[in-house]
Amino acid sequence: MFRYLKNKSVFIQVVIFWLIVIILVALANYFVYKSVKLKYLDDTEEIAKHISEHIEDELTQNFRNLRNIAKEIDEEDLKDYSKIVSELNFRIETSRYRKIAIAYLDGKSYATNGEMYDVSQRDYFQRAKKGEEVISNVIYSLDDETQVNVYAVPVYDKFGKVVAVVWASLDTESFSKSLNVKSNDVDVYLMDNFGNLIAGNSAEDNFFEVVEIYDINKKSIENLKKDIDEKKGNYQYFEYKGKKVYMYYKEVMKRIHNESENWWILVRVNKDIVFEATRNITRPLNQISAILIFIFTICFAKIFNKYNQINKSLRDIAYTDSITKGHNEYYLENYLQKNGKKFKYRAFISLQIENISAITNVNGLKGVEYILLEIYNYLQEYLGEDVVIAHSHFGDFKFILEAEKREDVFQKLDGIYIEKIDRSIPIEYYIGIYFMKEEKESFKDLCTYVNLAKHNCNKDNICCVYNEKMHNQELEIIALKDDIKRGILNKEFKAWLQPKYDSKGEKVVGAEALVRWHKYGSIISPYIFIPICEEQGYIQDIDELVLIDVCKQLRKWIDQGKEVVPISVNLSRNYLDKEDAISRLIEIINEYKIEFKYIQFEVTESSLVGNEEKLKEILEKLSKKGFKILLDDFGVGYSSLKTMADLKFDILKIDKSFVDQIGTEKGNNIIKYTVQLCKQLEMGVVVEGVEQKEQFDFLAQLECEYYQGYYFGKPMPTKDFEKLL
Ligand code: C2E
Ligand code: MG
Ligand code: MG
């Protein structure tokens, strides 16, 4: 079962449960023991009470007898002891006394057995002579070795003066008989104030001495002596002759006997009996508890087993990528935590399919999933089974490469040739590399580093290694994101206009609206913020702001009676993806009551890739409304001719990169044939980025329709453009 105990918190809870059960059982045992002990001690007290009453009765009776005998003896009788002895003989027949004697004040005693004894030195005689009624402790009989107790009472004359003593001896055994309790577990003793045992099993011992020898803990005997001094009944725990016992003690004969020499009843109970009795009660309780713990343990093991199985399958689900059925990032994270590096360099790598949305648009969701699976299988085969490849976030493959030399990592990555997976559109990818510094870098940080490296990739450099500069750039971008948001709210984005000239390059026949960010007095280029706006989804706001600005300006100029020219507005792919794109555009234009012929829309080639059907529909709708649609940046993308054939554009904008090649044979030909093609397709042509007179001269020969470029005019604020109208 312990192999399942990986989950510490559950294990701790079970251990706590076990401990609680064990503590409860121990407490139950303790309380049972306590109550059993109390019951035994109660019983012991009861026994002591009965026996002491019994002994008191016996002593009272014996003293009364002897007192009566003493009363019947007068001064006259003392003159003839034989007469008294014969009277005593008569009395002894009805009593349990061994012998009765009359003692004269000199100690000479005449007993019923016909013997004469001298008791002058005996303590009981001395005290009876002084007027006390006395019973001796255990003493040995004057005739033999029998243990006896002697009762002695004084004989008075008519003036109340002691003239003689009557004493009688009684076998100690008769007390012992009174102390006999019919139980093997209980013993009763009679003891005097000084611990001398008068009767009981070990009448020869002195209780205090015996206990002091055996008992290591002297406290009990001290307590007992104190209680005796205070004449208080109580019980103590002793080691008595090697046994653990409870001793109950109670005073006997308070008034009859000399105050300072009273007798005490001792009742002894073995502690073992209390244990035994406790065990009888607690045994079933403990057995039930043990069974319950056992059942619980079995149940727990079963539940824990199940829990671990579920956990394992959940872990499998959590660690598996649903598309490739291979590992995902969580698995890789876990793998990194558990596996240290084996070589000098450990590179964390992210291979990101860049044009995943275009691939999705072309192949649909099922198709793209199949392609991703193919890429995964290819990577696994190429990199080797040992390399853990995680796929996540739709097109992001992360893995670790280790090598003794950094170059070996690059060499391995160089050999990746995903392009061989032949598809309707080529698969483009970027690779971000981060060489790990420490073993314990957080996975989140590793992902950030490779993402930053990827952000620095471009078509000419698809593989980038992370460096700290990238991190700072990223921080700047983060700051920029917040700034853009604020700029949109503050309407800091304005439309500038770049003129478009006619075929002779003489007359302004149109303009392109290009957004400028007026941030704290400086003007920021769209190349800096447009990619962020596209990524963050702000581009739709920017496109609308520019359109509103353009409409406002046109309205103003129209109202002023100026002759206006059509102005083209750039529309981003994100904007065209909006459900209500067309209705929003028309709504804005109508608000300023601008004729549709004055507004043109520029759409870039790359924004057309994927979901072409829907785009075609949108562009056709705009076209039908009377808007002219321009295909921007022609020549930069890859589907140029196909796009031209499929989507009916009114005007084609030849990109500056073509214009830059004017002067070379190849460059001249490309432009020449493109212009010819447009004419055949009845499409207008705008040549963008014309910077030099030579370029214009060449283009003029081709009789291009429109020109746009710094040679004619840079993008400018609307108030400057106004002067060109
Ligand atoms: P574009 O739409 O192709 O715009 C033409 C870019 O080329 C403009 O850069 C323009 O200033 C620049 N240009 C024009 N003639 C010359 C020339 O002779 N030499 C050189 N070196 N450059 C020339 P700009 O304004 O920085 O805009 C860059 C791009 O930002 C635009 O390319 C367009 O794709 C995007 N953009 C600008 N404004 C907007 C907008 O309002 N909405 C959207 N969605 N995109 C915009
Ligand atoms: Mg444009
Ligand atoms: Mg352009």
PDB file of C-alpha atoms in Angstrom, residues 129-368:
ATOM      1  CA  LYS A 129      -3.063  -0.097  87.795  1.00  0.00           C
ATOM      2  CA  LYS A 130      -3.280   3.561  86.853  1.00  0.00           C
ATOM      3  CA  GLY A 131      -6.982   3.172  86.089  1.00  0.00           C
ATOM      4  CA  GLU A 132      -6.919   2.467  82.333  1.00  0.00           C
ATOM      5  CA  GLU A 133      -8.817  -0.289  80.588  1.00  0.00           C
ATOM      6  CA  VAL A 134      -6.155  -1.802  78.336  1.00  0.00           C
ATOM      7  CA  ILE A 135      -5.731  -4.353  75.618  1.00  0.00           C
ATOM      8  CA  SER A 136      -2.173  -5.338  74.840  1.00  0.00           C
ATOM      9  CA  ASN A 137      -0.614  -5.761  71.473  1.00  0.00           C
ATOM     10  CA  VAL A 138       0.361  -9.256  70.441  1.00  0.00           C
ATOM     11  CA  ILE A 139       2.488 -10.796  73.127  1.00  0.00           C
ATOM     12  CA  TYR A 140       3.604 -14.322  73.806  1.00  0.00           C
ATOM     13  CA  SER A 141       1.726 -16.263  76.409  1.00  0.00           C
ATOM     14  CA  LEU A 142       3.544 -16.705  79.763  1.00  0.00           C
ATOM     15  CA  ASP A 143       2.895 -20.490  79.513  1.00  0.00           C
ATOM     16  CA  ASP A 144       3.899 -21.240  75.937  1.00  0.00           C
ATOM     17  CA  GLU A 145       4.738 -19.554  72.612  1.00  0.00           C
ATOM     18  CA  THR A 146       1.113 -18.849  71.702  1.00  0.00           C
ATOM     19  CA  GLN A 147       0.370 -15.280  70.562  1.00  0.00           C
ATOM     20  CA  VAL A 148      -2.146 -13.636  72.740  1.00  0.00           C
ATOM     21  CA  ASN A 149      -3.712 -10.279  73.485  1.00  0.00           C
ATOM     22  CA  VAL A 150      -4.329  -9.443  77.085  1.00  0.00           C
ATOM     23  CA  TYR A 151      -7.267  -7.351  78.327  1.00  0.00           C
ATOM     24  CA  ALA A 152      -6.792  -5.634  81.653  1.00  0.00           C
ATOM     25  CA  VAL A 153      -9.269  -3.591  83.763  1.00  0.00           C
ATOM     26  CA  PRO A 154      -8.766  -2.021  87.185  1.00  0.00           C
ATOM     27  CA  VAL A 155     -10.616  -3.161  90.371  1.00  0.00           C
ATOM     28  CA  TYR A 156     -11.736  -0.219  92.546  1.00  0.00           C
ATOM     29  CA  ASP A 157     -12.566  -0.003  96.269  1.00  0.00           C
ATOM     30  CA  LYS A 158     -15.593   1.911  97.434  1.00  0.00           C
ATOM     31  CA  PHE A 159     -13.544   5.114  97.417  1.00  0.00           C
ATOM     32  CA  GLY A 160     -12.699   4.681  93.756  1.00  0.00           C
ATOM     33  CA  LYS A 161      -9.107   3.719  94.398  1.00  0.00           C
ATOM     34  CA  VAL A 162      -7.492   0.956  92.300  1.00  0.00           C
ATOM     35  CA  VAL A 163      -6.881  -2.006  94.543  1.00  0.00           C
ATOM     36  CA  ALA A 164      -6.251  -4.740  92.021  1.00  0.00           C
ATOM     37  CA  VAL A 165      -6.351  -5.583  88.293  1.00  0.00           C
ATOM     38  CA  VAL A 166      -8.346  -8.232  86.465  1.00  0.00           C
ATOM     39  CA  TRP A 167      -6.708  -9.461  83.287  1.00  0.00           C
ATOM     40  CA  ALA A 168      -7.645 -12.048  80.737  1.00  0.00           C
ATOM     41  CA  SER A 169      -5.688 -13.412  77.788  1.00  0.00           C
ATOM     42  CA  LEU A 170      -7.281 -14.229  74.461  1.00  0.00           C
ATOM     43  CA  ASP A 171      -5.652 -16.013  71.524  1.00  0.00           C
ATOM     44  CA  THR A 172      -4.710 -13.520  68.834  1.00  0.00           C
ATOM     45  CA  GLU A 173      -5.975 -16.098  66.400  1.00  0.00           C
ATOM     46  CA  SER A 174      -9.525 -15.173  67.311  1.00  0.00           C
ATOM     47  CA  PHE A 175      -8.915 -11.667  65.828  1.00  0.00           C
ATOM     48  CA  SER A 176      -7.427 -13.221  62.773  1.00  0.00           C
ATOM     49  CA  LYS A 177     -10.630 -15.202  62.346  1.00  0.00           C
ATOM     50  CA  SER A 178     -12.609 -11.957  62.374  1.00  0.00           C
ATOM     51  CA  LEU A 179     -10.282 -10.597  59.663  1.00  0.00           C
ATOM     52  CA  ASN A 180     -10.796 -13.489  57.304  1.00  0.00           C
ATOM     53  CA  VAL A 181     -12.432 -12.306  54.115  1.00  0.00           C
ATOM     54  CA  LYS A 182     -13.589 -14.857  51.635  1.00  0.00           C
ATOM     55  CA  SER A 183     -11.541 -13.558  48.729  1.00  0.00           C
ATOM     56  CA  ASN A 184      -8.154 -14.496  47.333  1.00  0.00           C
ATOM     57  CA  ASP A 185      -7.557 -10.994  46.157  1.00  0.00           C
ATOM     58  CA  VAL A 186      -8.131  -9.174  49.401  1.00  0.00           C
ATOM     59  CA  ASP A 187      -6.164  -9.368  52.661  1.00  0.00           C
ATOM     60  CA  VAL A 188      -7.030  -7.743  55.955  1.00  0.00           C
ATOM     61  CA  TYR A 189      -4.662  -6.821  58.797  1.00  0.00           C
ATOM     62  CA  LEU A 190      -5.000  -5.278  62.179  1.00  0.00           C
ATOM     63  CA  MET A 191      -2.202  -2.941  63.125  1.00  0.00           C
ATOM     64  CA  ASP A 192      -1.387  -0.501  65.891  1.00  0.00           C
ATOM     65  CA  ASN A 193      -0.307   3.116  65.547  1.00  0.00           C
ATOM     66  CA  PHE A 194       3.290   2.063  65.167  1.00  0.00           C
ATOM     67  CA  GLY A 195       2.746  -0.372  62.341  1.00  0.00           C
ATOM     68  CA  ASN A 196       2.911  -3.492  64.531  1.00  0.00           C
ATOM     69  CA  LEU A 197       0.634  -6.074  62.947  1.00  0.00           C
ATOM     70  CA  ILE A 198      -1.718  -7.417  65.548  1.00  0.00           C
ATOM     71  CA  ALA A 199      -3.605  -9.848  63.438  1.00  0.00           C
ATOM     72  CA  GLY A 200      -3.805 -11.013  59.891  1.00  0.00           C
ATOM     73  CA  ASN A 201      -1.670 -13.113  57.564  1.00  0.00           C
ATOM     74  CA  SER A 202       1.650 -11.755  58.725  1.00  0.00           C
ATOM     75  CA  ALA A 203       1.005 -10.799  62.265  1.00  0.00           C
ATOM     76  CA  GLU A 204       4.682 -11.052  63.124  1.00  0.00           C
ATOM     77  CA  ASP A 205       5.669  -8.141  60.873  1.00  0.00           C
ATOM     78  CA  ASN A 206       5.775  -4.474  61.414  1.00  0.00           C
ATOM     79  CA  PHE A 207       3.905  -3.030  58.469  1.00  0.00           C
ATOM     80  CA  PHE A 208       5.937   0.174  58.297  1.00  0.00           C
ATOM     81  CA  GLU A 209       9.211  -1.721  58.233  1.00  0.00           C
ATOM     82  CA  VAL A 210       8.036  -4.130  55.525  1.00  0.00           C
ATOM     83  CA  VAL A 211       6.804  -1.320  53.340  1.00  0.00           C
ATOM     84  CA  GLU A 212       9.935   0.753  53.881  1.00  0.00           C
ATOM     85  CA  ILE A 213      12.079  -2.150  52.714  1.00  0.00           C
ATOM     86  CA  TYR A 214      10.122  -2.791  49.543  1.00  0.00           C
ATOM     87  CA  ASP A 215       8.710   0.516  48.534  1.00  0.00           C
ATOM     88  CA  ILE A 216      11.036   2.790  46.616  1.00  0.00           C
ATOM     89  CA  ASN A 217       8.549   5.582  46.759  1.00  0.00           C
ATOM     90  CA  LYS A 218       8.544   6.706  50.386  1.00  0.00           C
ATOM     91  CA  LYS A 219       5.712   9.119  49.824  1.00  0.00           C
ATOM     92  CA  SER A 220       2.957   6.559  50.431  1.00  0.00           C
ATOM     93  CA  ILE A 221       4.238   5.564  53.844  1.00  0.00           C
ATOM     94  CA  GLU A 222       4.727   9.195  54.810  1.00  0.00           C
ATOM     95  CA  ASN A 223       1.140   9.914  53.805  1.00  0.00           C
ATOM     96  CA  LEU A 224      -0.068   6.914  55.758  1.00  0.00           C
ATOM     97  CA  LYS A 225       1.786   7.988  58.921  1.00  0.00           C
ATOM     98  CA  LYS A 226       0.407  11.483  58.552  1.00  0.00           C
ATOM     99  CA  ASP A 227      -3.130  10.093  58.202  1.00  0.00           C
ATOM    100  CA  ILE A 228      -2.582   7.971  61.293  1.00  0.00           C
ATOM    101  CA  ASP A 229      -1.492  11.039  63.235  1.00  0.00           C
ATOM    102  CA  GLU A 230      -4.603  12.835  62.050  1.00  0.00           C
ATOM    103  CA  LYS A 231      -6.729   9.693  62.609  1.00  0.00           C
ATOM    104  CA  LYS A 232      -7.942   9.781  59.060  1.00  0.00           C
ATOM    105  CA  GLY A 233      -9.022   6.791  56.960  1.00  0.00           C
ATOM    106  CA  ASN A 234      -7.598   6.730  53.414  1.00  0.00           C
ATOM    107  CA  TYR A 235      -5.825   4.536  50.846  1.00  0.00           C
ATOM    108  CA  GLN A 236      -2.319   4.501  49.409  1.00  0.00           C
ATOM    109  CA  TYR A 237      -0.508   2.690  46.669  1.00  0.00           C
ATOM    110  CA  PHE A 238       2.393   0.514  47.889  1.00  0.00           C
ATOM    111  CA  GLU A 239       4.944  -2.002  46.794  1.00  0.00           C
ATOM    112  CA  TYR A 240       4.162  -4.573  49.436  1.00  0.00           C
ATOM    113  CA  LYS A 241       6.341  -7.661  49.524  1.00  0.00           C
ATOM    114  CA  GLY A 242       7.041  -7.385  45.812  1.00  0.00           C
ATOM    115  CA  LYS A 243       3.455  -6.802  44.873  1.00  0.00           C
ATOM    116  CA  LYS A 244       1.789  -3.634  43.694  1.00  0.00           C
ATOM    117  CA  VAL A 245      -1.096  -3.053  46.071  1.00  0.00           C
ATOM    118  CA  TYR A 246      -3.652  -0.547  47.193  1.00  0.00           C
ATOM    119  CA  MET A 247      -3.930  -0.370  50.982  1.00  0.00           C
ATOM    120  CA  TYR A 248      -7.010   0.979  52.616  1.00  0.00           C
ATOM    121  CA  TYR A 249      -6.754   1.837  56.332  1.00  0.00           C
ATOM    122  CA  LYS A 250      -9.297   2.771  58.940  1.00  0.00           C
ATOM    123  CA  GLU A 251      -9.061   3.399  62.661  1.00  0.00           C
ATOM    124  CA  VAL A 252     -10.615   0.913  65.117  1.00  0.00           C
ATOM    125  CA  MET A 253     -11.757   1.491  68.704  1.00  0.00           C
ATOM    126  CA  LYS A 254     -11.473   5.162  68.931  1.00  0.00           C
ATOM    127  CA  ARG A 255     -12.898   5.631  72.369  1.00  0.00           C
ATOM    128  CA  ILE A 256     -12.389   2.315  74.047  1.00  0.00           C
ATOM    129  CA  HIS A 257      -8.675   2.295  73.719  1.00  0.00           C
ATOM    130  CA  ASN A 258      -5.938   4.725  74.568  1.00  0.00           C
ATOM    131  CA  GLU A 259      -6.202   7.643  72.163  1.00  0.00           C
ATOM    132  CA  SER A 260      -2.578   7.521  71.055  1.00  0.00           C
ATOM    133  CA  GLU A 261      -2.423   3.787  70.589  1.00  0.00           C
ATOM    134  CA  ASN A 262      -5.449   2.952  68.531  1.00  0.00           C
ATOM    135  CA  TRP A 263      -5.626   0.011  66.209  1.00  0.00           C
ATOM    136  CA  TRP A 264      -6.036   0.254  62.454  1.00  0.00           C
ATOM    137  CA  ILE A 265      -7.685  -2.049  59.995  1.00  0.00           C
ATOM    138  CA  LEU A 266      -5.632  -2.451  56.800  1.00  0.00           C
ATOM    139  CA  VAL A 267      -7.317  -3.863  53.708  1.00  0.00           C
ATOM    140  CA  ARG A 268      -5.031  -4.769  50.840  1.00  0.00           C
ATOM    141  CA  VAL A 269      -6.123  -5.167  47.187  1.00  0.00           C
ATOM    142  CA  ASN A 270      -3.674  -6.286  44.516  1.00  0.00           C
ATOM    143  CA  LYS A 271      -3.330  -3.814  41.703  1.00  0.00           C
ATOM    144  CA  ASP A 272      -3.284  -6.756  39.284  1.00  0.00           C
ATOM    145  CA  ILE A 273      -6.905  -7.507  40.112  1.00  0.00           C
ATOM    146  CA  VAL A 274      -7.842  -3.992  39.116  1.00  0.00           C
ATOM    147  CA  PHE A 275      -5.910  -4.485  35.899  1.00  0.00           C
ATOM    148  CA  GLU A 276      -7.533  -7.829  35.319  1.00  0.00           C
ATOM    149  CA  ALA A 277     -11.016  -6.422  35.910  1.00  0.00           C
ATOM    150  CA  THR A 278     -10.184  -3.481  33.635  1.00  0.00           C
ATOM    151  CA  ARG A 279      -8.913  -5.836  30.978  1.00  0.00           C
ATOM    152  CA  ASN A 280     -12.158  -7.792  31.076  1.00  0.00           C
ATOM    153  CA  ILE A 281     -14.043  -4.653  30.168  1.00  0.00           C
ATOM    154  CA  THR A 282     -11.533  -3.073  27.782  1.00  0.00           C
ATOM    155  CA  ARG A 283     -10.565  -6.203  25.876  1.00  0.00           C
ATOM    156  CA  PRO A 284     -13.734  -6.269  23.696  1.00  0.00           C
ATOM    157  CA  LEU A 285     -13.450  -2.495  23.255  1.00  0.00           C
ATOM    158  CA  ASN A 286      -9.846  -2.808  22.093  1.00  0.00           C
ATOM    159  CA  GLN A 287     -10.681  -5.725  19.857  1.00  0.00           C
ATOM    160  CA  ILE A 288     -13.495  -3.766  18.179  1.00  0.00           C
ATOM    161  CA  SER A 289     -11.165  -0.779  17.759  1.00  0.00           C
ATOM    162  CA  ALA A 290      -8.469  -2.979  16.243  1.00  0.00           C
ATOM    163  CA  ILE A 291     -10.998  -4.479  13.834  1.00  0.00           C
ATOM    164  CA  LEU A 292     -12.245  -0.985  12.927  1.00  0.00           C
ATOM    165  CA  ILE A 293      -8.692   0.258  12.331  1.00  0.00           C
ATOM    166  CA  PHE A 294      -7.993  -2.812  10.241  1.00  0.00           C
ATOM    167  CA  ILE A 295     -11.164  -2.358   8.163  1.00  0.00           C
ATOM    168  CA  PHE A 296     -10.441   1.337   7.792  1.00  0.00           C
ATOM    169  CA  THR A 297      -6.876   0.619   6.700  1.00  0.00           C
ATOM    170  CA  ILE A 298      -8.084  -1.851   4.069  1.00  0.00           C
ATOM    171  CA  CYS A 299     -10.757   0.623   2.853  1.00  0.00           C
ATOM    172  CA  PHE A 300      -8.234   3.418   2.845  1.00  0.00           C
ATOM    173  CA  ALA A 301      -5.756   1.336   0.847  1.00  0.00           C
ATOM    174  CA  LYS A 302      -8.482   0.522  -1.661  1.00  0.00           C
ATOM    175  CA  ILE A 303      -9.707   4.130  -1.915  1.00  0.00           C
ATOM    176  CA  PHE A 304      -6.149   5.374  -2.151  1.00  0.00           C
ATOM    177  CA  ASN A 305      -5.409   2.842  -4.833  1.00  0.00           C
ATOM    178  CA  LYS A 306      -8.437   4.029  -6.808  1.00  0.00           C
ATOM    179  CA  TYR A 307      -7.540   7.649  -6.122  1.00  0.00           C
ATOM    180  CA  ASN A 308      -4.064   7.064  -7.495  1.00  0.00           C
ATOM    181  CA  GLN A 309      -5.419   5.317 -10.557  1.00  0.00           C
ATOM    182  CA  ILE A 310      -7.768   8.245 -11.227  1.00  0.00           C
ATOM    183  CA  ASN A 311      -4.921  10.617 -10.489  1.00  0.00           C
ATOM    184  CA  LYS A 312      -2.705   8.773 -12.917  1.00  0.00           C
ATOM    185  CA  SER A 313      -5.288   8.901 -15.700  1.00  0.00           C
ATOM    186  CA  LEU A 314      -5.942  12.587 -14.915  1.00  0.00           C
ATOM    187  CA  ARG A 315      -2.197  13.142 -15.025  1.00  0.00           C
ATOM    188  CA  ASP A 316      -2.059  11.348 -18.358  1.00  0.00           C
ATOM    189  CA  ILE A 317      -4.817  13.601 -19.656  1.00  0.00           C
ATOM    190  CA  ALA A 318      -3.158  16.665 -18.161  1.00  0.00           C
ATOM    191  CA  TYR A 319       0.210  15.760 -19.698  1.00  0.00           C
ATOM    192  CA  THR A 320      -1.029  14.729 -23.128  1.00  0.00           C
ATOM    193  CA  ASP A 321      -1.508  16.984 -26.097  1.00  0.00           C
ATOM    194  CA  SER A 322      -4.891  16.347 -27.669  1.00  0.00           C
ATOM    195  CA  ILE A 323      -3.709  16.887 -31.245  1.00  0.00           C
ATOM    196  CA  THR A 324      -0.438  14.957 -31.436  1.00  0.00           C
ATOM    197  CA  LYS A 325      -1.287  12.547 -28.609  1.00  0.00           C
ATOM    198  CA  GLY A 326       2.270  13.239 -27.489  1.00  0.00           C
ATOM    199  CA  HIS A 327       3.378  15.342 -24.548  1.00  0.00           C
ATOM    200  CA  ASN A 328       2.306  18.866 -23.777  1.00  0.00           C
ATOM    201  CA  GLU A 329       4.037  21.751 -21.991  1.00  0.00           C
ATOM    202  CA  TYR A 330       3.059  20.540 -18.506  1.00  0.00           C
ATOM    203  CA  TYR A 331       4.841  17.294 -19.176  1.00  0.00           C
ATOM    204  CA  LEU A 332       7.932  19.124 -20.397  1.00  0.00           C
ATOM    205  CA  GLU A 333       7.862  21.374 -17.343  1.00  0.00           C
ATOM    206  CA  ASN A 334       7.676  18.336 -15.088  1.00  0.00           C
ATOM    207  CA  TYR A 335      10.397  16.603 -17.071  1.00  0.00           C
ATOM    208  CA  LEU A 336      12.689  19.609 -16.686  1.00  0.00           C
ATOM    209  CA  GLN A 337      12.115  19.700 -12.948  1.00  0.00           C
ATOM    210  CA  LYS A 338      13.031  16.055 -12.571  1.00  0.00           C
ATOM    211  CA  ASN A 339      15.865  15.663 -15.059  1.00  0.00           C
ATOM    212  CA  GLY A 340      19.115  17.541 -14.742  1.00  0.00           C
ATOM    213  CA  LYS A 341      21.315  18.237 -17.739  1.00  0.00           C
ATOM    214  CA  LYS A 342      23.652  15.557 -19.043  1.00  0.00           C
ATOM    215  CA  PHE A 343      25.815  17.722 -21.313  1.00  0.00           C
ATOM    216  CA  LYS A 344      27.490  21.086 -21.005  1.00  0.00           C
ATOM    217  CA  TYR A 345      24.851  23.001 -22.940  1.00  0.00           C
ATOM    218  CA  ARG A 346      21.141  22.631 -22.529  1.00  0.00           C
ATOM    219  CA  ALA A 347      19.034  24.565 -25.011  1.00  0.00           C
ATOM    220  CA  PHE A 348      15.331  25.209 -24.503  1.00  0.00           C
ATOM    221  CA  ILE A 349      13.786  25.544 -27.928  1.00  0.00           C
ATOM    222  CA  SER A 350      10.454  26.636 -29.322  1.00  0.00           C
ATOM    223  CA  LEU A 351       9.612  25.921 -32.936  1.00  0.00           C
ATOM    224  CA  GLN A 352       6.547  27.929 -33.875  1.00  0.00           C
ATOM    225  CA  ILE A 353       4.575  27.439 -37.079  1.00  0.00           C
ATOM    226  CA  GLU A 354       4.236  31.074 -38.094  1.00  0.00           C
ATOM    227  CA  ASN A 355       1.509  30.859 -40.675  1.00  0.00           C
ATOM    228  CA  ILE A 356      -0.688  28.501 -38.674  1.00  0.00           C
ATOM    229  CA  SER A 357      -3.805  30.660 -39.180  1.00  0.00           C
ATOM    230  CA  ALA A 358      -3.256  30.733 -42.925  1.00  0.00           C
ATOM    231  CA  ILE A 359      -2.749  26.945 -42.907  1.00  0.00           C
ATOM    232  CA  THR A 360      -5.948  26.579 -40.857  1.00  0.00           C
ATOM    233  CA  ASN A 361      -7.864  28.813 -43.223  1.00  0.00           C
ATOM    234  CA  VAL A 362      -6.745  26.767 -46.207  1.00  0.00           C
ATOM    235  CA  ASN A 363      -7.010  23.271 -44.717  1.00  0.00           C
ATOM    236  CA  GLY A 364      -9.742  23.651 -42.117  1.00  0.00           C
ATOM    237  CA  LEU A 365      -9.421  22.498 -38.491  1.00  0.00           C
ATOM    238  CA  LYS A 366      -9.172  18.773 -39.243  1.00  0.00           C
ATOM    239  CA  GLY A 367      -6.578  19.403 -41.928  1.00  0.00           C
ATOM    240  CA  VAL A 368      -4.378  21.593 -39.738  1.00  0.00           C
TER     241      VAL A 368
END
